[in-house]
mmCIF file of C-alpha atoms in Angstrom:
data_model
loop_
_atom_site.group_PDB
_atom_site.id
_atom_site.type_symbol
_atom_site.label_atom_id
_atom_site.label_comp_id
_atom_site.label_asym_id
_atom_site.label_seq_id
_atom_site.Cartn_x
_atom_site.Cartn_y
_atom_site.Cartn_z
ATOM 1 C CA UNK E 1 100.065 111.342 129.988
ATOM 2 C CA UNK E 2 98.338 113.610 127.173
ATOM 3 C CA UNK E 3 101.809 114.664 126.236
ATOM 4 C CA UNK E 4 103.427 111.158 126.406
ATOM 5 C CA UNK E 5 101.047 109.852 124.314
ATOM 6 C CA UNK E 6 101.241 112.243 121.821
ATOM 7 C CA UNK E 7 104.863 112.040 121.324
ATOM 8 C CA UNK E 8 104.444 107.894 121.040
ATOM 9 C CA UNK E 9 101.640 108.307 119.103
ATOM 10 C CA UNK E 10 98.843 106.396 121.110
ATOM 11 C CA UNK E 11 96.001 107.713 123.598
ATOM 12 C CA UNK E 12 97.058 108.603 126.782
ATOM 13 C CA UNK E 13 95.458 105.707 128.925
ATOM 14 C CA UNK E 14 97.719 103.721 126.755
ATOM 15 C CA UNK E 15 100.796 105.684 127.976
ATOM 16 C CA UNK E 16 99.850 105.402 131.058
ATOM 17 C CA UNK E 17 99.364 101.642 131.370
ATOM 18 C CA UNK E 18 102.688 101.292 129.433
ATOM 19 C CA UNK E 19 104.596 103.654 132.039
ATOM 20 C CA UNK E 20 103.340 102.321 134.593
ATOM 21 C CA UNK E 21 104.298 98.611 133.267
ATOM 22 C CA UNK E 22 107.587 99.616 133.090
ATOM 23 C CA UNK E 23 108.137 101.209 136.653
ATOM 24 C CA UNK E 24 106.844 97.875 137.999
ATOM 25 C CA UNK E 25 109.296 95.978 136.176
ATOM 26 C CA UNK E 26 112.087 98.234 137.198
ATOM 27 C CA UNK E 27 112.583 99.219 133.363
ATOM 28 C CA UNK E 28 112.278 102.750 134.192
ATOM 29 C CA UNK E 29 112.662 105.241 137.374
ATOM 30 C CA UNK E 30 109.396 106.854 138.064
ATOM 31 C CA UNK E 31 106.313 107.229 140.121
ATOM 32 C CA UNK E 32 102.537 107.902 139.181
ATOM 33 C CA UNK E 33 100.443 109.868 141.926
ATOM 34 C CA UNK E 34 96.799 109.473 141.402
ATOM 35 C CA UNK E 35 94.600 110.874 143.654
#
């Protein structure tokens, strides 16, 4: 999410909570593996 959040501008824990808002609400395709 480093480069996600660079290219929005915001830290990448922030891109990463924001992705993975919008997978769960079926706004965008994706999946997050975290091990």
């Amino acid at each position: 999410f480093d480069e996600l959040g660079t290219l929005l501008g915001i830290p990448p824990p922030k891109a990463e909570k924001i992705a993975s808002r919008m997978i769960y609400e079926d706004r965008m395709k994706g999946s997050i593996d975290q091990v």
